[in-house]
Amino acid sequence: MGAEQQVRAGFVELYGAEPEGVWAAPGRVNLIGEHTDYNDGFVMPFALPHTATAAVSRRTDGRLRLHSADVEDGVAELRLDDLAPESDRAWTAYPAGVVWALREAGHPVTGADIHLTSTVPSGAGLSSSAALEVVVALALGDLFELGLQRWQLARLCQRAENVYVGAPTGIMDQTASACCEAGHALFLDTRDLSQKQIPFDLAAEGMRLLVVDTQVKHAHSDGEYGKRRAGCEKGAALLGVDALRDIPYADLDAALERLGDEEEVRRLVRHVVTEDQRVERVVSLLKSGETRAIGPVLVEGHASLRDDFRISCPELDLVVDTALAGGALGARMTGGGFGGSAIVLTEAADVDTITKAVEEAFAAAGFTAPRVFEAVPSAGARRLG
Ligand code: ADP
Ligand code: MG
């Protein structure tokens, strides 16, 4: 049974009727542009083949029923009038937050029955949370005929995660899940959400992109994210700009000089400004067909995250070092840091050797075995039936 049929059957079993429709929204991996999205900068994610899939029907009685095939709990039943920011610490906060954000924005959502399942690894830095939000937003937008554009769905989902769930995240994850196209990476300007689809078909050029999920999440990651974010805001304030995005790469040295002995802020600023420039370099290399040349840019990005932004960890560094020693074209950590996943760009012929080398290095270091899979740039959110 395919994903659509499975989630449809699950819905019928739970709620005793066919759903009005089934939708899917993918997780994402970020090719380059890390910790730039809350600095109004550039990012370049692409969608994974892994998706959250939801069967949904409308209700008119102000009730919301939620069920995930991947969680042990039964059906959660909520009243729309009771939805309140940070009132829910369970997984249900993500879909409920979307309903809350839609209603807050004045959209006439009168209730829903939702059953979902997801193949996006959770907590691996691949945005299972955004997949969950976007699939619900797209379904409700369609069913209640809200006429929302994809970027508007992304904004509402970000609001759900920031305000309702209470997790400070930028706009990249939700936009990637809502807007990506198969065979492309999404060049996104997070200031105005303008976007360009950049052809990114590695298989056609004999290459592969591996995702290595380290399966670790170091405990302090949330607090560290907040500290980096606050440090970037401090840097922008000291430099008299709205966001670090406003420091052109050509002015970086002068900006660093102006920051004087603010050593930590200097490192954060240097990462963000050079990272924005790396995104622009990757875009221009891909446009001119020099795909293999993006490898060294990814490696530079990793060094910047490790040494300047200081959010890598031994597991992520080991993936990158081992992959490069094994002949990879490029590799870097991706996502928030302190665990989660790394990406490896490699010739197709080297996939097995590199995978084996990473697995062996993890075993030798006494780390949990990593999960390695190939990431093919896939479609964004869509209705399945
Ligand atoms: P990431 O987005 O990197 O995967 P997050 O911590 O942002 O990590 O989101 C993970 C959370 O999303 C989980 O703790 C859970 O609450 C929710 N979630 C993800 N997938 C599912 C699922 N299939 N069913 C229910 N909840 C899910
Ligand atoms: Mg998330």
mmCIF file of C-alpha atoms and ligand atoms in Angstrom:
data_model
loop_
_atom_site.group_PDB
_atom_site.id
_atom_site.type_symbol
_atom_site.label_atom_id
_atom_site.label_comp_id
_atom_site.label_asym_id
_atom_site.label_seq_id
_atom_site.Cartn_x
_atom_site.Cartn_y
_atom_site.Cartn_z
ATOM 1 C CA MET A 1 0.000 0.000 0.000
ATOM 2 C CA GLY A 2 1.323 3.456 -0.910
ATOM 3 C CA ALA A 3 1.610 6.281 1.614
ATOM 4 C CA GLU A 4 -1.612 7.893 0.434
ATOM 5 C CA GLN A 5 -3.693 4.716 0.719
ATOM 6 C CA GLN A 6 -2.180 3.902 4.087
ATOM 7 C CA VAL A 7 -2.975 7.243 5.651
ATOM 8 C CA ARG A 8 -6.442 7.184 4.071
ATOM 9 C CA ALA A 9 -7.128 3.753 5.582
ATOM 10 C CA GLY A 10 -5.825 4.944 8.959
ATOM 11 C CA PHE A 11 -8.183 7.906 8.837
ATOM 12 C CA VAL A 12 -11.202 5.702 8.038
ATOM 13 C CA GLU A 13 -10.346 3.374 10.902
ATOM 14 C CA LEU A 14 -10.044 6.265 13.387
ATOM 15 C CA TYR A 15 -12.854 8.534 12.341
ATOM 16 C CA GLY A 16 -15.255 6.177 10.533
ATOM 17 C CA ALA A 17 -15.434 8.058 7.213
ATOM 18 C CA GLU A 18 -13.310 8.757 4.145
ATOM 19 C CA PRO A 19 -11.135 11.894 4.456
ATOM 20 C CA GLU A 20 -11.871 14.792 2.124
ATOM 21 C CA GLY A 21 -8.302 14.610 0.877
ATOM 22 C CA VAL A 22 -4.694 13.599 1.458
ATOM 23 C CA TRP A 23 -1.691 15.955 1.340
ATOM 24 C CA ALA A 24 2.085 15.592 1.680
ATOM 25 C CA ALA A 25 4.855 17.998 2.687
ATOM 26 C CA PRO A 26 8.574 17.165 2.718
ATOM 27 C CA GLY A 27 11.440 17.606 5.113
ATOM 28 C CA ARG A 28 14.445 19.487 3.786
ATOM 29 C CA VAL A 29 18.177 19.579 3.820
ATOM 30 C CA ASN A 30 20.049 22.834 3.531
ATOM 31 C CA LEU A 31 22.769 22.774 0.884
ATOM 32 C CA ILE A 32 24.397 25.988 2.110
ATOM 33 C CA GLY A 33 23.387 29.097 4.088
ATOM 34 C CA GLU A 34 23.391 28.103 7.773
ATOM 35 C CA HIS A 35 22.224 30.421 10.548
ATOM 36 C CA THR A 36 21.635 33.135 7.965
ATOM 37 C CA ASP A 37 17.831 32.992 7.953
ATOM 38 C CA TYR A 38 17.353 34.973 11.166
ATOM 39 C CA ASN A 39 19.894 37.493 9.860
ATOM 40 C CA ASP A 40 17.720 38.303 6.818
ATOM 41 C CA GLY A 41 20.275 36.485 4.660
ATOM 42 C CA PHE A 42 20.388 33.784 1.976
ATOM 43 C CA VAL A 43 19.677 30.068 2.259
ATOM 44 C CA MET A 44 19.602 27.235 -0.241
ATOM 45 C CA PRO A 45 17.583 24.230 0.878
ATOM 46 C CA PHE A 46 16.100 21.448 -1.195
ATOM 47 C CA ALA A 47 13.230 19.110 -0.361
ATOM 48 C CA LEU A 48 13.770 15.486 0.641
ATOM 49 C CA PRO A 49 11.745 12.568 -0.708
ATOM 50 C CA HIS A 50 10.716 12.006 2.931
ATOM 51 C CA THR A 51 7.333 13.564 3.732
ATOM 52 C CA ALA A 52 4.671 14.083 6.333
ATOM 53 C CA THR A 53 1.395 12.819 4.875
ATOM 54 C CA ALA A 54 -1.968 13.882 6.285
ATOM 55 C CA ALA A 55 -5.557 12.803 5.648
ATOM 56 C CA VAL A 56 -7.909 15.628 6.578
ATOM 57 C CA SER A 57 -11.626 16.451 6.710
ATOM 58 C CA ARG A 58 -13.345 19.655 7.783
ATOM 59 C CA ARG A 59 -15.532 19.955 10.877
ATOM 60 C CA THR A 60 -17.995 22.723 11.582
ATOM 61 C CA ASP A 61 -18.332 22.354 15.370
ATOM 62 C CA GLY A 62 -15.163 24.151 16.503
ATOM 63 C CA ARG A 63 -13.335 20.941 17.345
ATOM 64 C CA LEU A 64 -9.944 19.682 16.236
ATOM 65 C CA ARG A 65 -9.090 16.002 16.374
ATOM 66 C CA LEU A 66 -5.446 15.029 15.871
ATOM 67 C CA HIS A 67 -3.749 11.689 15.488
ATOM 68 C CA SER A 68 -0.250 10.614 14.463
ATOM 69 C CA ALA A 69 0.443 7.034 13.424
ATOM 70 C CA ASP A 70 3.981 7.542 14.712
ATOM 71 C CA VAL A 71 3.085 8.416 18.313
ATOM 72 C CA GLU A 72 1.702 6.009 20.915
ATOM 73 C CA ASP A 73 -1.086 8.348 22.101
ATOM 74 C CA GLY A 74 -4.681 8.041 20.971
ATOM 75 C CA VAL A 75 -6.676 10.795 19.285
ATOM 76 C CA ALA A 76 -6.212 14.234 20.864
ATOM 77 C CA GLU A 77 -9.384 16.272 20.889
ATOM 78 C CA LEU A 78 -9.121 20.049 21.253
ATOM 79 C CA ARG A 79 -11.560 22.958 21.102
ATOM 80 C CA LEU A 80 -10.508 25.753 18.775
ATOM 81 C CA ASP A 81 -11.507 28.365 21.343
ATOM 82 C CA ASP A 82 -9.084 26.829 23.857
ATOM 83 C CA LEU A 83 -6.007 27.013 21.607
ATOM 84 C CA ALA A 84 -3.425 29.245 23.278
ATOM 85 C CA PRO A 85 0.299 29.836 22.674
ATOM 86 C CA GLU A 86 2.677 27.597 24.625
ATOM 87 C CA SER A 87 -0.229 25.695 26.202
ATOM 88 C CA ASP A 88 0.850 22.378 24.706
ATOM 89 C CA ARG A 89 4.208 20.618 25.063
ATOM 90 C CA ALA A 90 3.283 17.542 22.986
ATOM 91 C CA TRP A 91 3.610 16.927 19.234
ATOM 92 C CA THR A 92 0.018 18.156 18.817
ATOM 93 C CA ALA A 93 1.288 21.725 19.323
ATOM 94 C CA TYR A 94 2.580 21.757 15.715
ATOM 95 C CA PRO A 95 -0.727 21.060 13.915
ATOM 96 C CA ALA A 96 -2.773 22.887 16.566
ATOM 97 C CA GLY A 97 -0.419 25.856 16.225
ATOM 98 C CA VAL A 98 -1.126 26.008 12.512
ATOM 99 C CA VAL A 99 -4.874 26.072 13.125
ATOM 100 C CA TRP A 100 -4.325 28.776 15.761
ATOM 101 C CA ALA A 101 -2.174 30.865 13.384
ATOM 102 C CA LEU A 102 -4.727 30.571 10.574
ATOM 103 C CA ARG A 103 -7.550 31.692 12.854
ATOM 104 C CA GLU A 104 -5.444 34.493 14.346
ATOM 105 C CA ALA A 105 -4.902 35.767 10.793
ATOM 106 C CA GLY A 106 -8.695 35.866 10.361
ATOM 107 C CA HIS A 107 -9.153 32.720 8.278
ATOM 108 C CA PRO A 108 -12.454 30.921 8.836
ATOM 109 C CA VAL A 109 -11.246 27.492 9.967
ATOM 110 C CA THR A 110 -14.126 25.834 11.817
ATOM 111 C CA GLY A 111 -12.539 22.548 12.864
ATOM 112 C CA ALA A 112 -10.905 19.460 11.398
ATOM 113 C CA ASP A 113 -10.170 15.778 11.771
ATOM 114 C CA ILE A 114 -6.529 15.002 10.995
ATOM 115 C CA HIS A 115 -4.601 11.751 10.809
ATOM 116 C CA LEU A 116 -0.959 11.890 9.785
ATOM 117 C CA THR A 117 2.231 9.944 9.476
ATOM 118 C CA SER A 118 5.742 10.981 8.538
ATOM 119 C CA THR A 119 8.862 9.462 7.031
ATOM 120 C CA VAL A 120 10.973 12.529 7.911
ATOM 121 C CA PRO A 121 13.381 11.497 10.685
ATOM 122 C CA SER A 122 12.403 13.484 13.769
ATOM 123 C CA GLY A 123 14.954 15.671 15.528
ATOM 124 C CA ALA A 124 17.654 14.966 12.903
ATOM 125 C CA GLY A 125 17.838 18.555 11.665
ATOM 126 C CA LEU A 126 15.793 17.617 8.587
ATOM 127 C CA SER A 127 12.756 19.627 9.618
ATOM 128 C CA SER A 128 10.159 17.056 10.517
ATOM 129 C CA SER A 129 8.429 19.875 12.403
ATOM 130 C CA ALA A 130 8.054 22.097 9.335
ATOM 131 C CA ALA A 131 6.795 19.120 7.290
ATOM 132 C CA LEU A 132 4.081 18.584 9.898
ATOM 133 C CA GLU A 133 3.087 22.252 9.928
ATOM 134 C CA VAL A 134 3.100 22.730 6.176
ATOM 135 C CA VAL A 135 1.085 19.605 5.402
ATOM 136 C CA VAL A 136 -1.632 20.770 7.804
ATOM 137 C CA ALA A 137 -1.568 24.357 6.520
ATOM 138 C CA LEU A 138 -1.801 23.265 2.889
ATOM 139 C CA ALA A 139 -4.670 20.853 3.625
ATOM 140 C CA LEU A 140 -6.690 23.423 5.562
ATOM 141 C CA GLY A 141 -5.903 26.147 3.012
ATOM 142 C CA ASP A 142 -7.282 23.915 0.248
ATOM 143 C CA LEU A 143 -10.326 22.625 2.136
ATOM 144 C CA PHE A 144 -11.418 26.004 3.480
ATOM 145 C CA GLU A 145 -10.498 27.658 0.152
ATOM 146 C CA LEU A 146 -8.352 30.292 1.838
ATOM 147 C CA GLY A 147 -6.542 31.325 -1.366
ATOM 148 C CA LEU A 148 -3.161 31.447 0.370
ATOM 149 C CA GLN A 149 0.073 31.544 -1.592
ATOM 150 C CA ARG A 150 2.891 29.167 -0.686
ATOM 151 C CA TRP A 151 5.012 31.862 0.946
ATOM 152 C CA GLN A 152 2.007 32.909 3.036
ATOM 153 C CA LEU A 153 1.538 29.329 4.224
ATOM 154 C CA ALA A 154 5.215 29.300 5.219
ATOM 155 C CA ARG A 155 4.860 32.522 7.214
ATOM 156 C CA LEU A 156 1.811 31.178 9.066
ATOM 157 C CA CYS A 157 3.648 27.953 9.862
ATOM 158 C CA GLN A 158 6.652 29.879 11.145
ATOM 159 C CA ARG A 159 4.311 31.855 13.391
ATOM 160 C CA ALA A 160 2.803 28.610 14.649
ATOM 161 C CA GLU A 161 6.257 27.293 15.552
ATOM 162 C CA ASN A 162 7.609 30.561 17.017
ATOM 163 C CA VAL A 163 4.572 31.668 18.991
ATOM 164 C CA TYR A 164 2.366 28.625 19.586
ATOM 165 C CA VAL A 165 5.019 25.925 19.990
ATOM 166 C CA GLY A 166 7.458 28.460 21.413
ATOM 167 C CA ALA A 167 10.491 27.450 19.299
ATOM 168 C CA PRO A 168 12.495 30.337 17.822
ATOM 169 C CA THR A 169 13.188 29.325 14.213
ATOM 170 C CA GLY A 170 13.782 31.269 11.033
ATOM 171 C CA ILE A 171 11.656 31.056 7.897
ATOM 172 C CA MET A 172 13.802 28.604 5.901
ATOM 173 C CA ASP A 173 12.301 25.271 6.927
ATOM 174 C CA GLN A 174 8.686 26.124 6.275
ATOM 175 C CA THR A 175 9.462 27.885 2.979
ATOM 176 C CA ALA A 176 11.519 24.924 1.792
ATOM 177 C CA SER A 177 8.748 22.459 2.587
ATOM 178 C CA ALA A 178 6.103 24.672 0.964
ATOM 179 C CA CYS A 179 8.000 25.944 -2.102
ATOM 180 C CA CYS A 180 10.724 23.520 -3.256
ATOM 181 C CA GLU A 181 10.553 21.818 -6.641
ATOM 182 C CA ALA A 182 11.883 18.425 -7.718
ATOM 183 C CA GLY A 183 15.366 18.544 -9.265
ATOM 184 C CA HIS A 184 16.015 22.018 -7.869
ATOM 185 C CA ALA A 185 17.478 23.768 -4.876
ATOM 186 C CA LEU A 186 15.665 26.858 -3.648
ATOM 187 C CA PHE A 187 17.698 30.065 -3.522
ATOM 188 C CA LEU A 188 15.765 32.065 -0.962
ATOM 189 C CA ASP A 189 16.289 35.617 0.219
ATOM 190 C CA THR A 190 14.860 35.462 3.727
ATOM 191 C CA ARG A 191 14.431 39.231 3.901
ATOM 192 C CA ASP A 192 11.666 39.507 1.309
ATOM 193 C CA LEU A 193 11.100 35.796 0.599
ATOM 194 C CA SER A 194 11.974 36.288 -3.074
ATOM 195 C CA GLN A 195 13.089 32.966 -4.460
ATOM 196 C CA LYS A 196 14.693 31.287 -7.457
ATOM 197 C CA GLN A 197 14.578 27.615 -8.340
ATOM 198 C CA ILE A 198 18.147 26.569 -9.219
ATOM 199 C CA PRO A 199 18.497 23.329 -11.236
ATOM 200 C CA PHE A 200 20.298 20.807 -9.020
ATOM 201 C CA ASP A 201 20.273 17.392 -10.633
ATOM 202 C CA LEU A 202 23.344 15.661 -9.275
ATOM 203 C CA ALA A 203 22.499 12.210 -10.607
ATOM 204 C CA ALA A 204 22.574 13.491 -14.186
ATOM 205 C CA GLU A 205 26.170 14.592 -13.603
ATOM 206 C CA GLY A 206 27.332 11.373 -11.935
ATOM 207 C CA MET A 207 27.271 12.724 -8.394
ATOM 208 C CA ARG A 208 25.308 11.998 -5.241
ATOM 209 C CA LEU A 209 24.476 13.865 -2.085
ATOM 210 C CA LEU A 210 24.447 11.799 1.081
ATOM 211 C CA VAL A 211 22.780 12.781 4.317
ATOM 212 C CA VAL A 212 24.471 11.375 7.401
ATOM 213 C CA ASP A 213 22.152 11.524 10.396
ATOM 214 C CA THR A 214 24.463 11.257 13.418
ATOM 215 C CA GLN A 215 21.469 10.294 15.595
ATOM 216 C CA VAL A 216 22.807 12.543 18.341
ATOM 217 C CA LYS A 217 21.289 15.708 19.708
ATOM 218 C CA HIS A 218 23.399 17.344 22.388
ATOM 219 C CA ALA A 219 21.246 18.564 25.240
ATOM 220 C CA HIS A 220 22.207 22.243 25.298
ATOM 221 C CA SER A 221 21.367 22.892 21.623
ATOM 222 C CA ASP A 222 18.280 25.075 22.157
ATOM 223 C CA GLY A 223 19.987 27.465 24.556
ATOM 224 C CA GLU A 224 23.015 27.720 22.272
ATOM 225 C CA TYR A 225 20.781 28.595 19.315
ATOM 226 C CA GLY A 226 19.281 31.440 21.339
ATOM 227 C CA LYS A 227 22.741 32.689 22.315
ATOM 228 C CA ARG A 228 23.949 32.735 18.715
ATOM 229 C CA ARG A 229 20.829 34.530 17.632
ATOM 230 C CA ALA A 230 21.185 37.157 20.360
ATOM 231 C CA GLY A 231 24.885 37.566 19.489
ATOM 232 C CA CYS A 232 24.011 38.216 15.843
ATOM 233 C CA GLU A 233 21.449 40.824 16.889
ATOM 234 C CA LYS A 234 24.038 42.475 19.089
ATOM 235 C CA GLY A 235 26.461 42.560 16.147
ATOM 236 C CA ALA A 236 23.877 44.208 13.903
ATOM 237 C CA ALA A 237 23.094 46.787 16.604
ATOM 238 C CA LEU A 238 26.781 47.590 17.192
ATOM 239 C CA LEU A 239 27.277 48.001 13.453
ATOM 240 C CA GLY A 240 24.154 50.133 13.061
ATOM 241 C CA VAL A 241 22.337 47.886 10.569
ATOM 242 C CA ASP A 242 18.904 46.229 10.673
ATOM 243 C CA ALA A 243 20.405 42.782 10.181
ATOM 244 C CA LEU A 244 23.837 41.266 9.449
ATOM 245 C CA ARG A 245 22.624 40.726 5.904
ATOM 246 C CA ASP A 246 23.238 44.444 5.409
ATOM 247 C CA ILE A 247 27.027 44.079 5.793
ATOM 248 C CA PRO A 248 28.390 43.527 2.266
ATOM 249 C CA TYR A 249 31.189 40.975 2.008
ATOM 250 C CA ALA A 250 33.502 43.716 0.701
ATOM 251 C CA ASP A 251 32.985 45.644 3.967
ATOM 252 C CA LEU A 252 33.620 42.683 6.280
ATOM 253 C CA ASP A 253 37.137 43.647 7.370
ATOM 254 C CA ALA A 254 36.075 47.189 8.197
ATOM 255 C CA ALA A 255 33.079 45.867 10.148
ATOM 256 C CA LEU A 256 35.256 43.476 12.146
ATOM 257 C CA GLU A 257 37.621 46.313 12.963
ATOM 258 C CA ARG A 258 34.740 48.426 14.235
ATOM 259 C CA LEU A 259 33.724 45.607 16.586
ATOM 260 C CA GLY A 260 37.050 46.049 18.377
ATOM 261 C CA ASP A 261 37.511 43.607 21.250
ATOM 262 C CA GLU A 262 33.993 42.084 20.990
ATOM 263 C CA GLU A 263 35.659 38.796 20.081
ATOM 264 C CA GLU A 264 32.600 36.566 20.211
ATOM 265 C CA VAL A 265 30.439 38.949 18.206
ATOM 266 C CA ARG A 266 33.231 39.290 15.654
ATOM 267 C CA ARG A 267 33.244 35.536 15.086
ATOM 268 C CA LEU A 268 29.468 35.389 14.663
ATOM 269 C CA VAL A 269 29.477 38.328 12.243
ATOM 270 C CA ARG A 270 32.297 36.790 10.217
ATOM 271 C CA HIS A 271 30.365 33.539 9.863
ATOM 272 C CA VAL A 272 27.120 35.171 8.760
ATOM 273 C CA VAL A 273 28.701 37.570 6.262
ATOM 274 C CA THR A 274 30.956 34.924 4.706
ATOM 275 C CA GLU A 275 28.102 32.386 4.680
ATOM 276 C CA ASP A 276 25.844 34.717 2.694
ATOM 277 C CA GLN A 277 28.681 35.118 0.222
ATOM 278 C CA ARG A 278 29.107 31.324 0.037
ATOM 279 C CA VAL A 279 25.441 30.944 -0.902
ATOM 280 C CA GLU A 280 25.911 33.440 -3.714
ATOM 281 C CA ARG A 281 29.035 31.580 -4.877
ATOM 282 C CA VAL A 282 27.204 28.248 -4.906
ATOM 283 C CA VAL A 283 24.337 29.766 -6.889
ATOM 284 C CA SER A 284 26.675 31.175 -9.513
ATOM 285 C CA LEU A 285 28.685 27.929 -9.752
ATOM 286 C CA LEU A 286 25.514 25.890 -10.250
ATOM 287 C CA LYS A 287 24.229 28.339 -12.830
ATOM 288 C CA SER A 288 27.443 28.052 -14.826
ATOM 289 C CA GLY A 289 27.426 24.260 -14.636
ATOM 290 C CA GLU A 290 30.473 23.989 -12.353
ATOM 291 C CA THR A 291 28.721 21.695 -9.904
ATOM 292 C CA ARG A 292 31.839 19.896 -8.653
ATOM 293 C CA ALA A 293 33.339 23.248 -7.673
ATOM 294 C CA ILE A 294 30.717 23.752 -4.955
ATOM 295 C CA GLY A 295 32.480 21.049 -2.900
ATOM 296 C CA PRO A 296 35.219 23.322 -1.479
ATOM 297 C CA VAL A 297 32.608 25.986 -0.687
ATOM 298 C CA LEU A 298 30.686 23.477 1.438
ATOM 299 C CA VAL A 299 33.916 22.607 3.260
ATOM 300 C CA GLU A 300 34.612 26.298 3.942
ATOM 301 C CA GLY A 301 31.093 26.585 5.316
ATOM 302 C CA HIS A 302 31.740 23.719 7.715
ATOM 303 C CA ALA A 303 34.972 25.278 8.949
ATOM 304 C CA SER A 304 33.163 28.553 9.570
ATOM 305 C CA LEU A 305 30.391 26.831 11.559
ATOM 306 C CA ARG A 306 32.954 24.853 13.544
ATOM 307 C CA ASP A 307 35.526 27.563 14.252
ATOM 308 C CA ASP A 308 33.614 30.867 14.129
ATOM 309 C CA PHE A 309 30.005 29.987 14.938
ATOM 310 C CA ARG A 310 31.105 27.070 17.150
ATOM 311 C CA ILE A 311 28.064 24.861 16.758
ATOM 312 C CA SER A 312 29.617 21.681 15.399
ATOM 313 C CA CYS A 313 30.354 18.638 17.566
ATOM 314 C CA PRO A 314 32.752 15.655 17.398
ATOM 315 C CA GLU A 315 30.250 13.471 15.500
ATOM 316 C CA LEU A 316 29.647 16.078 12.772
ATOM 317 C CA ASP A 317 33.354 16.849 12.439
ATOM 318 C CA LEU A 318 34.090 13.150 12.135
ATOM 319 C CA VAL A 319 31.612 12.758 9.252
ATOM 320 C CA VAL A 320 33.174 15.680 7.392
ATOM 321 C CA ASP A 321 36.799 14.691 8.008
ATOM 322 C CA THR A 322 36.210 11.029 7.142
ATOM 323 C CA ALA A 323 34.225 11.809 3.996
ATOM 324 C CA LEU A 324 36.875 14.224 2.731
ATOM 325 C CA ALA A 325 39.672 11.777 3.508
ATOM 326 C CA GLY A 326 37.686 9.183 1.537
ATOM 327 C CA GLY A 327 37.582 11.379 -1.553
ATOM 328 C CA ALA A 328 34.300 13.286 -1.153
ATOM 329 C CA LEU A 329 33.976 16.479 -3.229
ATOM 330 C CA GLY A 330 32.671 18.389 -0.222
ATOM 331 C CA ALA A 331 30.958 17.921 3.130
ATOM 332 C CA ARG A 332 29.537 20.021 5.918
ATOM 333 C CA MET A 333 27.211 19.921 8.890
ATOM 334 C CA THR A 334 23.692 21.070 8.080
ATOM 335 C CA GLY A 335 20.894 22.386 10.279
ATOM 336 C CA GLY A 336 21.085 23.904 13.720
ATOM 337 C CA GLY A 337 24.206 22.103 14.953
ATOM 338 C CA PHE A 338 25.291 20.175 18.085
ATOM 339 C CA GLY A 339 24.228 16.944 16.395
ATOM 340 C CA GLY A 340 21.674 16.274 13.692
ATOM 341 C CA SER A 341 22.925 15.683 10.172
ATOM 342 C CA ALA A 342 25.817 16.353 7.832
ATOM 343 C CA ILE A 343 25.778 16.305 4.041
ATOM 344 C CA VAL A 344 28.391 14.774 1.773
ATOM 345 C CA LEU A 345 28.775 15.577 -1.923
ATOM 346 C CA THR A 346 30.461 12.729 -3.751
ATOM 347 C CA GLU A 347 31.049 11.067 -7.086
ATOM 348 C CA ALA A 348 28.464 8.299 -7.518
ATOM 349 C CA ALA A 349 31.265 5.732 -7.725
ATOM 350 C CA ASP A 350 32.532 6.634 -4.232
ATOM 351 C CA VAL A 351 29.229 6.353 -2.325
ATOM 352 C CA ASP A 352 29.870 2.881 -0.927
ATOM 353 C CA THR A 353 33.471 3.520 0.122
ATOM 354 C CA ILE A 354 32.589 6.776 1.850
ATOM 355 C CA THR A 355 29.544 5.317 3.590
ATOM 356 C CA LYS A 356 31.617 2.428 4.872
ATOM 357 C CA ALA A 357 34.450 4.709 5.994
ATOM 358 C CA VAL A 358 32.026 6.910 7.982
ATOM 359 C CA GLU A 359 30.363 3.897 9.590
ATOM 360 C CA GLU A 360 33.731 2.432 10.550
ATOM 361 C CA ALA A 361 35.010 5.740 11.920
ATOM 362 C CA PHE A 362 31.879 6.053 14.099
ATOM 363 C CA ALA A 363 32.296 2.509 15.403
ATOM 364 C CA ALA A 364 35.984 3.132 16.150
ATOM 365 C CA ALA A 365 35.134 6.324 18.039
ATOM 366 C CA GLY A 366 32.455 4.530 20.061
ATOM 367 C CA PHE A 367 29.650 6.734 18.626
ATOM 368 C CA THR A 368 26.106 5.551 17.887
ATOM 369 C CA ALA A 369 25.912 4.154 14.356
ATOM 370 C CA PRO A 370 24.900 6.917 11.920
ATOM 371 C CA ARG A 371 22.050 6.601 9.437
ATOM 372 C CA VAL A 372 23.211 7.323 5.897
ATOM 373 C CA PHE A 373 20.848 7.913 2.986
ATOM 374 C CA GLU A 374 20.902 9.543 -0.414
ATOM 375 C CA ALA A 375 19.040 12.818 -0.798
ATOM 376 C CA VAL A 376 17.418 13.440 -4.171
ATOM 377 C CA PRO A 377 16.031 16.985 -4.574
ATOM 378 C CA SER A 378 12.284 16.327 -4.439
ATOM 379 C CA ALA A 379 8.924 18.066 -4.746
ATOM 380 C CA GLY A 380 7.536 20.525 -2.210
ATOM 381 C CA ALA A 381 4.140 20.256 -0.509
ATOM 382 C CA ARG A 382 1.292 18.927 -2.649
ATOM 383 C CA ARG A 383 -2.140 17.341 -2.660
ATOM 384 C CA LEU A 384 -1.950 13.591 -3.254
ATOM 385 C CA GLY A 385 -5.628 12.848 -3.664
HETATM 386 P P1 ADP B 1 13.271 18.572 13.412
HETATM 387 O O1 ADP B 1 12.318 19.562 12.849
HETATM 388 O O2 ADP B 1 14.697 18.902 13.120
HETATM 389 O O3 ADP B 1 12.953 17.163 13.025
HETATM 390 P P2 ADP B 1 12.119 19.497 15.851
HETATM 391 O O4 ADP B 1 12.502 19.349 17.274
HETATM 392 O O5 ADP B 1 11.962 20.867 15.311
HETATM 393 O O6 ADP B 1 13.160 18.650 14.999
HETATM 394 O O7 ADP B 1 10.744 18.753 15.606
HETATM 395 C C1 ADP B 1 10.568 17.420 16.064
HETATM 396 C C2 ADP B 1 9.198 17.293 16.727
HETATM 397 O O8 ADP B 1 8.173 17.307 15.699
HETATM 398 C C3 ADP B 1 8.991 15.998 17.457
HETATM 399 O O9 ADP B 1 9.481 16.084 18.781
HETATM 400 C C4 ADP B 1 7.474 15.858 17.436
HETATM 401 O O10 ADP B 1 6.873 16.652 18.444
HETATM 402 C C5 ADP B 1 7.116 16.454 16.091
HETATM 403 N N1 ADP B 1 6.997 15.394 15.078
HETATM 404 C C6 ADP B 1 7.835 15.128 14.048
HETATM 405 N N2 ADP B 1 7.394 14.078 13.310
HETATM 406 C C7 ADP B 1 6.251 13.662 13.913
HETATM 407 C C8 ADP B 1 5.298 12.619 13.650
HETATM 408 N N3 ADP B 1 5.463 11.769 12.611
HETATM 409 N N4 ADP B 1 4.234 12.502 14.465
HETATM 410 C C9 ADP B 1 4.065 13.336 15.502
HETATM 411 N N5 ADP B 1 4.906 14.327 15.801
HETATM 412 C C10 ADP B 1 5.993 14.510 15.034
HETATM 413 MG MG MG B 2 12.222 21.632 13.396
#
